[in-house]
mmCIF file of C-alpha atoms (C1' of nucleotides) in Angstrom:
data_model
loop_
_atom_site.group_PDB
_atom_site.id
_atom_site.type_symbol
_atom_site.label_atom_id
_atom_site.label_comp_id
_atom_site.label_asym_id
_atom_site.label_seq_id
_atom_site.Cartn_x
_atom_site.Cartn_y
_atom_site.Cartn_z
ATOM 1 C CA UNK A 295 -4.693 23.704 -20.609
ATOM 2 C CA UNK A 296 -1.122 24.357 -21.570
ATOM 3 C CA UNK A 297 0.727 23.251 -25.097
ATOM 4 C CA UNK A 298 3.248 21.585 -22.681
ATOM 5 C CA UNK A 299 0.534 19.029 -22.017
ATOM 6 C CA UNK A 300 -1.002 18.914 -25.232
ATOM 7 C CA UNK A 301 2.516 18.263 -27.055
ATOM 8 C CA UNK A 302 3.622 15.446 -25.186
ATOM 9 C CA UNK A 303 0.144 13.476 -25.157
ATOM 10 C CA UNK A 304 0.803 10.971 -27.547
ATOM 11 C CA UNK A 305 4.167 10.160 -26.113
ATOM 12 C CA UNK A 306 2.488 9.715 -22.263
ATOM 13 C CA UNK A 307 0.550 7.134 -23.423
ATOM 14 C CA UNK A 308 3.357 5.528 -25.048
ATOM 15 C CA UNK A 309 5.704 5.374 -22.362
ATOM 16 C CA UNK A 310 3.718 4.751 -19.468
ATOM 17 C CA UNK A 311 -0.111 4.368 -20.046
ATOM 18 C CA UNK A 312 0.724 0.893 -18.691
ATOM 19 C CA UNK A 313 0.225 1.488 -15.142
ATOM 20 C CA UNK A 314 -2.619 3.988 -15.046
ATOM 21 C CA UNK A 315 -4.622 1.342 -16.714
ATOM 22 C CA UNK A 316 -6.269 -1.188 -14.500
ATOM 23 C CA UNK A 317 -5.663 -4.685 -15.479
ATOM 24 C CA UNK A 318 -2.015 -4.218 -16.097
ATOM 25 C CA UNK A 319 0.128 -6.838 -14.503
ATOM 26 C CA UNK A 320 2.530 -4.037 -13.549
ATOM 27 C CA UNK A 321 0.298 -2.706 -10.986
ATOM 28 C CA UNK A 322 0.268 -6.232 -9.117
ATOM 29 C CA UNK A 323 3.863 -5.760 -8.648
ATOM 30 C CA UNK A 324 3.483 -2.638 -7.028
ATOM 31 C CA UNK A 325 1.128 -3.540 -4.711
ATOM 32 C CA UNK A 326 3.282 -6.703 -3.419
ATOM 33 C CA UNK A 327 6.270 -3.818 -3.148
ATOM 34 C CA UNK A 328 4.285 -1.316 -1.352
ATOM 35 C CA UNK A 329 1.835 -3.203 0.954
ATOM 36 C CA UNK A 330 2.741 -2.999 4.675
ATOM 37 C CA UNK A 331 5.385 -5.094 4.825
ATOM 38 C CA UNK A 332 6.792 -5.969 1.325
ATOM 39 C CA UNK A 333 9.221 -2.543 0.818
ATOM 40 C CA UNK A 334 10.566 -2.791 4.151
ATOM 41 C CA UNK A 335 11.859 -6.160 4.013
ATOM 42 C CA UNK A 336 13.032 -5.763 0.623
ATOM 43 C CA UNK A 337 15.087 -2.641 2.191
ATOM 44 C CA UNK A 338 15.911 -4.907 5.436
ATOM 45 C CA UNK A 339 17.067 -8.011 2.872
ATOM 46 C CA UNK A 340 19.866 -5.156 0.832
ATOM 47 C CA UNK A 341 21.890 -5.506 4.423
ATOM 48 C CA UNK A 342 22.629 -9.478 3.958
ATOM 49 C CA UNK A 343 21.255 -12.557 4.192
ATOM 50 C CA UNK A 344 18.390 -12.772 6.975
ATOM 51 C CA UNK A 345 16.642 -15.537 9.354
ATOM 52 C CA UNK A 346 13.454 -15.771 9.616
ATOM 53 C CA UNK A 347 13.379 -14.164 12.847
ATOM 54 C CA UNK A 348 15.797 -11.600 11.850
ATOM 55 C CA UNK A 349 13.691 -9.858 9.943
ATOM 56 C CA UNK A 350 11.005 -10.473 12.295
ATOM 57 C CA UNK A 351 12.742 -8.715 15.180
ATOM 58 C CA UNK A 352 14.358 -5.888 12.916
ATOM 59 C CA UNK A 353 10.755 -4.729 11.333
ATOM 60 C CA UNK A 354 8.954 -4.080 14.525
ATOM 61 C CA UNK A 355 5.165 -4.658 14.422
ATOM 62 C CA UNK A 356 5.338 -7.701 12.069
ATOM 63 C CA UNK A 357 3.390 -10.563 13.100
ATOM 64 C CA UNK A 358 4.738 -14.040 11.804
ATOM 65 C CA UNK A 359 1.879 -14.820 9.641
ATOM 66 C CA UNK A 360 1.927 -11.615 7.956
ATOM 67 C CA UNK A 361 6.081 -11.970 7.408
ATOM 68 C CA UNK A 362 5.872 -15.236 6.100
ATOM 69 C CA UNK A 363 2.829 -14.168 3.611
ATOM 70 C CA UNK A 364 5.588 -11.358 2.498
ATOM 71 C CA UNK A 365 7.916 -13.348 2.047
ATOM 72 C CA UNK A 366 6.431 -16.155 0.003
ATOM 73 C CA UNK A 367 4.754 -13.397 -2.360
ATOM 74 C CA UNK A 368 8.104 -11.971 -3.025
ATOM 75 C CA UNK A 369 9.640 -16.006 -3.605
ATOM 76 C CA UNK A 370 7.115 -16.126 -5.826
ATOM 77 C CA UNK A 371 7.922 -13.051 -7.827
ATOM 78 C CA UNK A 372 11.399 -14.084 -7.917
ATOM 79 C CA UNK A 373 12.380 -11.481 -5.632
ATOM 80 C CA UNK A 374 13.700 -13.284 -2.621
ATOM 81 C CA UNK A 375 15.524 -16.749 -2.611
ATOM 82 C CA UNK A 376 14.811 -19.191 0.622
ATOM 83 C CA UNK A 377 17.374 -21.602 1.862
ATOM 84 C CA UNK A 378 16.320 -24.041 3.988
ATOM 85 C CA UNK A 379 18.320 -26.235 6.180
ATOM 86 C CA UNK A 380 17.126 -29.591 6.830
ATOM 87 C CA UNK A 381 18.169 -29.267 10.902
ATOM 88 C CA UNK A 382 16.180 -29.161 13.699
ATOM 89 C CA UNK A 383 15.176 -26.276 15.396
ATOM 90 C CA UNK A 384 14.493 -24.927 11.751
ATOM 91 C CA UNK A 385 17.180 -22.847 9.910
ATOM 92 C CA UNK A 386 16.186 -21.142 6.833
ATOM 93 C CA UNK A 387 17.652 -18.607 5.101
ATOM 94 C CA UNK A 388 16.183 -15.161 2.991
ATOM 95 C CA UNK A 389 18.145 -13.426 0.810
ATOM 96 C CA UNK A 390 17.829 -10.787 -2.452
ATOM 97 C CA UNK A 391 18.139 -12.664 -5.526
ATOM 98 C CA UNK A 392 19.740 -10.418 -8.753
ATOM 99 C CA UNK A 393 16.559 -8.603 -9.835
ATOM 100 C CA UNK A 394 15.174 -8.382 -6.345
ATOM 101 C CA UNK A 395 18.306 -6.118 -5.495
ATOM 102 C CA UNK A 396 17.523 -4.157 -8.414
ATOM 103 C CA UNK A 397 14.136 -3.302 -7.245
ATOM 104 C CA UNK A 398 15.187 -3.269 -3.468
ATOM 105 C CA UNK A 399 17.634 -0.164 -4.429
ATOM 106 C CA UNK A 400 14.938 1.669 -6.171
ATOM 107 C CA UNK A 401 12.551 1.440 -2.740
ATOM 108 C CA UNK A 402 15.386 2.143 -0.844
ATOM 109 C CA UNK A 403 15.605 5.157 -2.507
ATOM 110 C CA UNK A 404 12.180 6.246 -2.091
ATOM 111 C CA UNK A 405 12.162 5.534 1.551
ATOM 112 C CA UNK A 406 15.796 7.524 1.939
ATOM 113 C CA UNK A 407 14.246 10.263 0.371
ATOM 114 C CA UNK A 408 11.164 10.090 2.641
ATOM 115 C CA UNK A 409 13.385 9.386 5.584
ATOM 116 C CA UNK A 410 15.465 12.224 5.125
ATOM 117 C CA UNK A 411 12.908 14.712 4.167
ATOM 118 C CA UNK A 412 10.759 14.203 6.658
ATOM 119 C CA UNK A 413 11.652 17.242 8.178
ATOM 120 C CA UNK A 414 10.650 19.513 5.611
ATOM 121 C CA UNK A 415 7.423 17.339 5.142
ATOM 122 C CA UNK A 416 6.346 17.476 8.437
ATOM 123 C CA UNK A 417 7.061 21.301 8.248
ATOM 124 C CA UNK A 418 4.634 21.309 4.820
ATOM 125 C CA UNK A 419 2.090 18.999 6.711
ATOM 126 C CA UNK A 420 1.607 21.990 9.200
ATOM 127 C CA UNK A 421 1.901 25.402 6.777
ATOM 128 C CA UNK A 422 -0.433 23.322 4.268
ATOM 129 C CA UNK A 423 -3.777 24.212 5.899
ATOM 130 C CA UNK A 424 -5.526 21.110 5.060
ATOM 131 C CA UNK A 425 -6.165 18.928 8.105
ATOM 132 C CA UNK A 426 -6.000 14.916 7.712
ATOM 133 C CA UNK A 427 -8.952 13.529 9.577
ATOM 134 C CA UNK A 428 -7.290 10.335 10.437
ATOM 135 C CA UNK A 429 -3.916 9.211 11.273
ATOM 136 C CA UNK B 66 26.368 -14.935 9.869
ATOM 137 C CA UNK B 67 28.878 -13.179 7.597
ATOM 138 C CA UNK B 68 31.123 -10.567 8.940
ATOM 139 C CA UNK B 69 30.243 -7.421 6.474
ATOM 140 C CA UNK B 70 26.762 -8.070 8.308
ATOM 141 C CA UNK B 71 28.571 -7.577 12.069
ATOM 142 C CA UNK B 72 30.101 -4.628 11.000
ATOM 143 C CA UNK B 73 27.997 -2.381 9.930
ATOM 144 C CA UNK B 74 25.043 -3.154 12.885
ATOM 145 C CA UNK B 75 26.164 -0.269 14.239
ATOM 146 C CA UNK B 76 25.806 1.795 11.248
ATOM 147 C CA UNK B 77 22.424 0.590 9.773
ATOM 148 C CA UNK B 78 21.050 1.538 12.878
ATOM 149 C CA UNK B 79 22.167 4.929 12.461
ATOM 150 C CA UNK B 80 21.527 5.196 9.083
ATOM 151 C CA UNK B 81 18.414 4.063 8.984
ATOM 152 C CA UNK B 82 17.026 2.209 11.834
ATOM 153 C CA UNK B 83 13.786 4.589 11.130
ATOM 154 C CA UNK B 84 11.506 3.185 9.075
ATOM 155 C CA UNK B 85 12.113 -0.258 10.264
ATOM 156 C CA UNK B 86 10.372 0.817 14.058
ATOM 157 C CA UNK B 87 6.916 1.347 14.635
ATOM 158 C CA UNK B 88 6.063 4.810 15.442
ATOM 159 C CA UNK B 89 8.011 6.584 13.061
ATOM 160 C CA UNK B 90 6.331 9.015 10.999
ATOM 161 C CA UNK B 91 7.901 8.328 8.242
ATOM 162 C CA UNK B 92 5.661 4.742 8.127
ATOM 163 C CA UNK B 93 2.587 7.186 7.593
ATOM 164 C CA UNK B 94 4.368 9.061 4.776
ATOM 165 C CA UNK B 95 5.272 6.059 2.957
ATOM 166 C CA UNK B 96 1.684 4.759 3.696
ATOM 167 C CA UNK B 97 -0.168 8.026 1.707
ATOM 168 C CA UNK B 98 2.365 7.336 -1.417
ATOM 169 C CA UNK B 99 2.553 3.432 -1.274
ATOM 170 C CA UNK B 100 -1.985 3.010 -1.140
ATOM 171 C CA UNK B 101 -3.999 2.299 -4.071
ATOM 172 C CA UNK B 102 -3.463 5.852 -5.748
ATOM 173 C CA UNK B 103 -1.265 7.677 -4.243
ATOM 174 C CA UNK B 104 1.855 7.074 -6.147
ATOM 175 C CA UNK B 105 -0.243 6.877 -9.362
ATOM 176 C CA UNK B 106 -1.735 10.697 -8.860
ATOM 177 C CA UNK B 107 1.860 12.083 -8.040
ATOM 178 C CA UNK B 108 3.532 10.010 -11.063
ATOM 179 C CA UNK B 109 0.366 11.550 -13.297
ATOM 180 C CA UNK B 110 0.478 14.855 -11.876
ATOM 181 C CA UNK B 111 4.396 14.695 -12.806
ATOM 182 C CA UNK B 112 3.421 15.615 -16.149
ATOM 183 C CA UNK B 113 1.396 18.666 -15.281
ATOM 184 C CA UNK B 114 -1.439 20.291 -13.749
ATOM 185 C CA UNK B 115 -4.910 18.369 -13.980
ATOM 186 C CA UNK B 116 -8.214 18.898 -13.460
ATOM 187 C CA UNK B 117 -10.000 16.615 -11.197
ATOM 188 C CA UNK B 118 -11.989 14.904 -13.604
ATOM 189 C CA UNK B 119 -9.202 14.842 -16.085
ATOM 190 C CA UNK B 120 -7.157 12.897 -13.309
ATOM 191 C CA UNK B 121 -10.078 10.712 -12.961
ATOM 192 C CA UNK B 122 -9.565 9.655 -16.625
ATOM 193 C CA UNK B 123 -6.562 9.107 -16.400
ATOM 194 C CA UNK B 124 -6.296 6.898 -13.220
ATOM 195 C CA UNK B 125 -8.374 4.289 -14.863
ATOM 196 C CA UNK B 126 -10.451 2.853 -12.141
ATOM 197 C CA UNK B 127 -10.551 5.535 -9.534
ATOM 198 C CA UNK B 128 -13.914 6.621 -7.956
ATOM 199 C CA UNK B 129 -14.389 10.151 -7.242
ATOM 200 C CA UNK B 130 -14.665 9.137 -3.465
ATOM 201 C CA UNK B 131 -10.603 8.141 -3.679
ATOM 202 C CA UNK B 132 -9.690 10.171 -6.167
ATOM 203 C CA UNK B 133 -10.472 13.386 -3.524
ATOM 204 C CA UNK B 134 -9.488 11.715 -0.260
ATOM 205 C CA UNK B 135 -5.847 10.419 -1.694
ATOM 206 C CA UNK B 136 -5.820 14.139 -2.945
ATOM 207 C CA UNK B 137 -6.771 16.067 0.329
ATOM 208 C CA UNK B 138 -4.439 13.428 2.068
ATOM 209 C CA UNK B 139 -1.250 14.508 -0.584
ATOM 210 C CA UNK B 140 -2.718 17.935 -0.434
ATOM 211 C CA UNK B 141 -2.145 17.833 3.442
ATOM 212 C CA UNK B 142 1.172 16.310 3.127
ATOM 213 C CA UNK B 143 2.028 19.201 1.260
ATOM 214 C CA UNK B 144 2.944 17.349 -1.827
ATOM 215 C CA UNK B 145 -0.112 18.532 -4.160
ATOM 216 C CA UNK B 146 -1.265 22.105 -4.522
ATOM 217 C CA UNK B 147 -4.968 22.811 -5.330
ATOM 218 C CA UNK B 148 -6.255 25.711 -6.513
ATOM 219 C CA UNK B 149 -10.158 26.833 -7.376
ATOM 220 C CA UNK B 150 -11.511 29.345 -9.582
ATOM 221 C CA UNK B 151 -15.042 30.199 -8.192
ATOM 222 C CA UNK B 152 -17.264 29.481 -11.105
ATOM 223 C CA UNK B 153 -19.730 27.291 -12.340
ATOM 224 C CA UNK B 154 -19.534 24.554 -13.052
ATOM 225 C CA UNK B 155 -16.547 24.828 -10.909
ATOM 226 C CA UNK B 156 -12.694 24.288 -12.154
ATOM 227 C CA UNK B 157 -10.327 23.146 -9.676
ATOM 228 C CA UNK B 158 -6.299 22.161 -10.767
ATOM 229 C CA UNK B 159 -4.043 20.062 -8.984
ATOM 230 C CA UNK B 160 -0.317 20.297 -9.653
ATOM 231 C CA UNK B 161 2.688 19.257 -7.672
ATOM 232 C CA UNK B 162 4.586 21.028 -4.905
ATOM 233 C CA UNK B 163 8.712 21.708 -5.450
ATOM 234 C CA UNK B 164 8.464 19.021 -2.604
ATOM 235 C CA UNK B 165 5.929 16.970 -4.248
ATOM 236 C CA UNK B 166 7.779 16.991 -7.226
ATOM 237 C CA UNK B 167 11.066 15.540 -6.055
ATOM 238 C CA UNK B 168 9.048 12.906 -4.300
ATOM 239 C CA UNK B 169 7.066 12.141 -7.438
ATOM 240 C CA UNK B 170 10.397 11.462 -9.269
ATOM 241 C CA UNK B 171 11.555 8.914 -6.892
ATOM 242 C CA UNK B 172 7.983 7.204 -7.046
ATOM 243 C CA UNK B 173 7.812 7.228 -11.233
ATOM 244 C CA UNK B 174 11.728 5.416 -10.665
ATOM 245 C CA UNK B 175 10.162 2.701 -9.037
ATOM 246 C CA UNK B 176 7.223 2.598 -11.287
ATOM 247 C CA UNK B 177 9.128 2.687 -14.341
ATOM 248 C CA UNK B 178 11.845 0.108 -13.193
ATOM 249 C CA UNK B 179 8.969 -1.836 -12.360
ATOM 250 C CA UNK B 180 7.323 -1.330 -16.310
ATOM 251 C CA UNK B 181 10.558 -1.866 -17.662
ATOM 252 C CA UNK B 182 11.136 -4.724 -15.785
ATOM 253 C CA UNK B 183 7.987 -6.307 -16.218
ATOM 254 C CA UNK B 184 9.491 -10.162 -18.851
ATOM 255 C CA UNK B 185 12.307 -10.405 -16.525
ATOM 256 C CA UNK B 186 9.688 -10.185 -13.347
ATOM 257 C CA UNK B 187 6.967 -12.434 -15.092
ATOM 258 C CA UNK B 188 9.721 -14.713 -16.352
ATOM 259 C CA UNK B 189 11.101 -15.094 -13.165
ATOM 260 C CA UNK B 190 7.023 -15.528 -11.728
ATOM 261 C CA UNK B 191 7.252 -18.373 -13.606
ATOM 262 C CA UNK B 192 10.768 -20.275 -12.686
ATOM 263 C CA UNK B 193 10.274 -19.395 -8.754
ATOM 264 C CA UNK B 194 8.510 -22.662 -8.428
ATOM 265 C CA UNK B 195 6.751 -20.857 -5.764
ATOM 266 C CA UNK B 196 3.078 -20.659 -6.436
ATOM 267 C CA UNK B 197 0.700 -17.438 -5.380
ATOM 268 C CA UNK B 198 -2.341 -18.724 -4.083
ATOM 269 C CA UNK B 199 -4.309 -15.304 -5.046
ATOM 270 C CA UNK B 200 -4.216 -13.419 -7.517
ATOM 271 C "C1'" DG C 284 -37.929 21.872 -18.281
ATOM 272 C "C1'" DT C 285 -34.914 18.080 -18.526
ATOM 273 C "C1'" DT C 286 -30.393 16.788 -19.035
ATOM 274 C "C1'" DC C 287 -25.386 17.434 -18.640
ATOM 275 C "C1'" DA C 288 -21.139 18.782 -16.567
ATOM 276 C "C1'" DT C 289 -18.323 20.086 -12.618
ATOM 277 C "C1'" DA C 290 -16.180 18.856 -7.979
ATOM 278 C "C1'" DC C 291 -17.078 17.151 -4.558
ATOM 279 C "C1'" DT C 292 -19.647 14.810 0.242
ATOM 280 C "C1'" DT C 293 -22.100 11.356 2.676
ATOM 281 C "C1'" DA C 294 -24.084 6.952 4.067
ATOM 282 C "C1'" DC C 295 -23.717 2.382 3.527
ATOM 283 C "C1'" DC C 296 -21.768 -1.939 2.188
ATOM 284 C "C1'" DT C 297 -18.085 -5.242 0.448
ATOM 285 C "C1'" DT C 298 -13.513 -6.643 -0.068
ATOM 286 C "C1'" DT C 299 -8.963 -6.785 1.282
ATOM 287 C "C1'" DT C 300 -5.600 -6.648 4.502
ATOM 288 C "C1'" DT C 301 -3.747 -7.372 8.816
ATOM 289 C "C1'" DG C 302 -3.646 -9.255 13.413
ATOM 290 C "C1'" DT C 303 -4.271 -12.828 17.394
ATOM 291 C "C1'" DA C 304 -3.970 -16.985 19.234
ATOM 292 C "C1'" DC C 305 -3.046 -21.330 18.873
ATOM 293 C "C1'" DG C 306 -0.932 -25.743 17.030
ATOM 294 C "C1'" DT C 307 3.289 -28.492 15.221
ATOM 295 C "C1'" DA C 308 7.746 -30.929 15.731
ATOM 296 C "C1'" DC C 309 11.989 -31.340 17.627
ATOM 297 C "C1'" DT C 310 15.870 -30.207 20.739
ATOM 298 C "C1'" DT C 311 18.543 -27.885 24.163
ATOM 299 C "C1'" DA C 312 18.742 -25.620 28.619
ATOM 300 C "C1'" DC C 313 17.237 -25.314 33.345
ATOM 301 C "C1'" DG D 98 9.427 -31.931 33.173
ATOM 302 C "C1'" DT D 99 8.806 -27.413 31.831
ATOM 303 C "C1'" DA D 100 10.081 -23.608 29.139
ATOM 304 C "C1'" DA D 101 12.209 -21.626 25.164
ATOM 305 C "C1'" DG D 102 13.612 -21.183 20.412
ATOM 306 C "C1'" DT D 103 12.856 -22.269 15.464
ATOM 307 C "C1'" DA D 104 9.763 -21.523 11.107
ATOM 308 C "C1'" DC D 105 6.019 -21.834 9.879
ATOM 309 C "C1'" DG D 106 0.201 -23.130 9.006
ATOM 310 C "C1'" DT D 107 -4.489 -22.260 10.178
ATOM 311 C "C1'" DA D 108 -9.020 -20.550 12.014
ATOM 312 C "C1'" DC D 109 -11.069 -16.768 13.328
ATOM 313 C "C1'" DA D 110 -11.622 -11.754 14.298
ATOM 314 C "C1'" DA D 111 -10.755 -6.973 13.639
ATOM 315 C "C1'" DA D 112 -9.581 -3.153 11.100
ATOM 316 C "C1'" DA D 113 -8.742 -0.663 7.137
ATOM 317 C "C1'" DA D 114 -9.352 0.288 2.556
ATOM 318 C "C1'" DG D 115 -12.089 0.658 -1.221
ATOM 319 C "C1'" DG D 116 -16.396 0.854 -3.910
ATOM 320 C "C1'" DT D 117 -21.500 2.277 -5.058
ATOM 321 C "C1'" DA D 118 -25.054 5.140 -5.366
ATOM 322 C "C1'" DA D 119 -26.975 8.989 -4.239
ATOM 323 C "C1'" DG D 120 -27.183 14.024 -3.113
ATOM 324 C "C1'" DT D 121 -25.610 19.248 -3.630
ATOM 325 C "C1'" DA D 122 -25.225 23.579 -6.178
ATOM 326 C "C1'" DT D 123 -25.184 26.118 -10.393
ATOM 327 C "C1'" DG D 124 -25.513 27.447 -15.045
ATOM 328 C "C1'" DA D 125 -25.593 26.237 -19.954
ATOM 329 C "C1'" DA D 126 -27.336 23.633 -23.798
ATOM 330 C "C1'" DC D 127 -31.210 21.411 -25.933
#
DNA sequence: GTTCATACTTACCTTTTTGTACGTACTTAC
DNA sequence: GTAAGTACGTACAAAAAGGTAAGTATGAAC
């Protein structure tokens, strides 16, 4: 359409074609990060060093299943640690580990920006025209 | 448990207590850029207008069912801007709002931290010890 | 005149995700 | 002795998301 596009094809695919193409491992990562629950405690875990039922109390609506499920799919990308005492009534401990930080800050960004734009979006929901059928 | 986490209770409530509750709309938001395409279409529509069927290309794996509700759903957000020319076979472009934009950016941070960060993520995968049991 | 391309919509079905309710094991508080 | 808190696991159910295949309208190419 425009020479902008055409110029900079080659180079698109170069730098990111990854994620636009199915079957790259990238876009499993993405969906742990942005499925219900996996951003927000990743955002909840850049305050400190959470219980359990922390995190279950500060992200309203979680059920525990659905929490723990989070939680063990981000362990198992290596983005939360889990510190369990041995003590009874159970103790355990969930906390950011280096690279989960990293990514943390980038979602927290996104959601800031969300968060504090929401004005203008909800303004831009209503002047758009286009009604949402669900929601 | 540690004192920097007392002290600013007060604070992270303020600051963002939002997303973290049920009921705010800024849950909803997040939900339209964090589904299956969402993020992709604004990250691809980052590098300029598109036709429908060239952002069906693109997105490998999108049906055309998708591909128009996550666009109707961004259009009504006012993130996406679509405009038709009335002939046959009919042309339709979708490019990014000024708001749209800015909240493409933040998305293609996340995406590309993730790319980037893709050995250190499936290196740590591998050392968590923690096993996925999909997948 | 049959096919192709465009940008969709619709009905229907499958998969994925999320939730609910309960169980566990142990201890402290009432 | 009954309830509550802790951090889960599990069976089942519901809901949401996503996919498939077809249809629509129109004209252009073959």
């Amino acid at each position: 359409m425009n020479n902008i596009n055409q110029s900079n094809k080659l180079s698109e695919q170069m730098m990111r074609g990854e994620v636009f193409s199915d079957q790259c491992p990238s876009r499993e990562i993405l969906k742990h990060v942005t499925n219900r629950w996996g951003g927000l405690v990743l955002v909840a875990l850049l305050l400190g060093t959470h219980r359990f039922s922390d995190l279950r109390r500060k992200l309203s609506g979680v059920s525990e299943k659905m929490l723990a499920q989070t939680l063990q799919t981000l362990e198992a990308d290596g983005f939360v640690m889990r510190v369990s005492y041995p003590v009874v009534p159970p103790h355990v401990e969930y906390s950011l580990t280096p690279l989960g930080a990293e990514l943390a800050k980038q979602v927290e960004l996104l959601v800031d920006w969300i968060e504090i734009n929401l004005p203008r979006i909800l303004d831009a929901q209503q002047t758009s025209g286009v009604a949402n059928r669900d929601e």
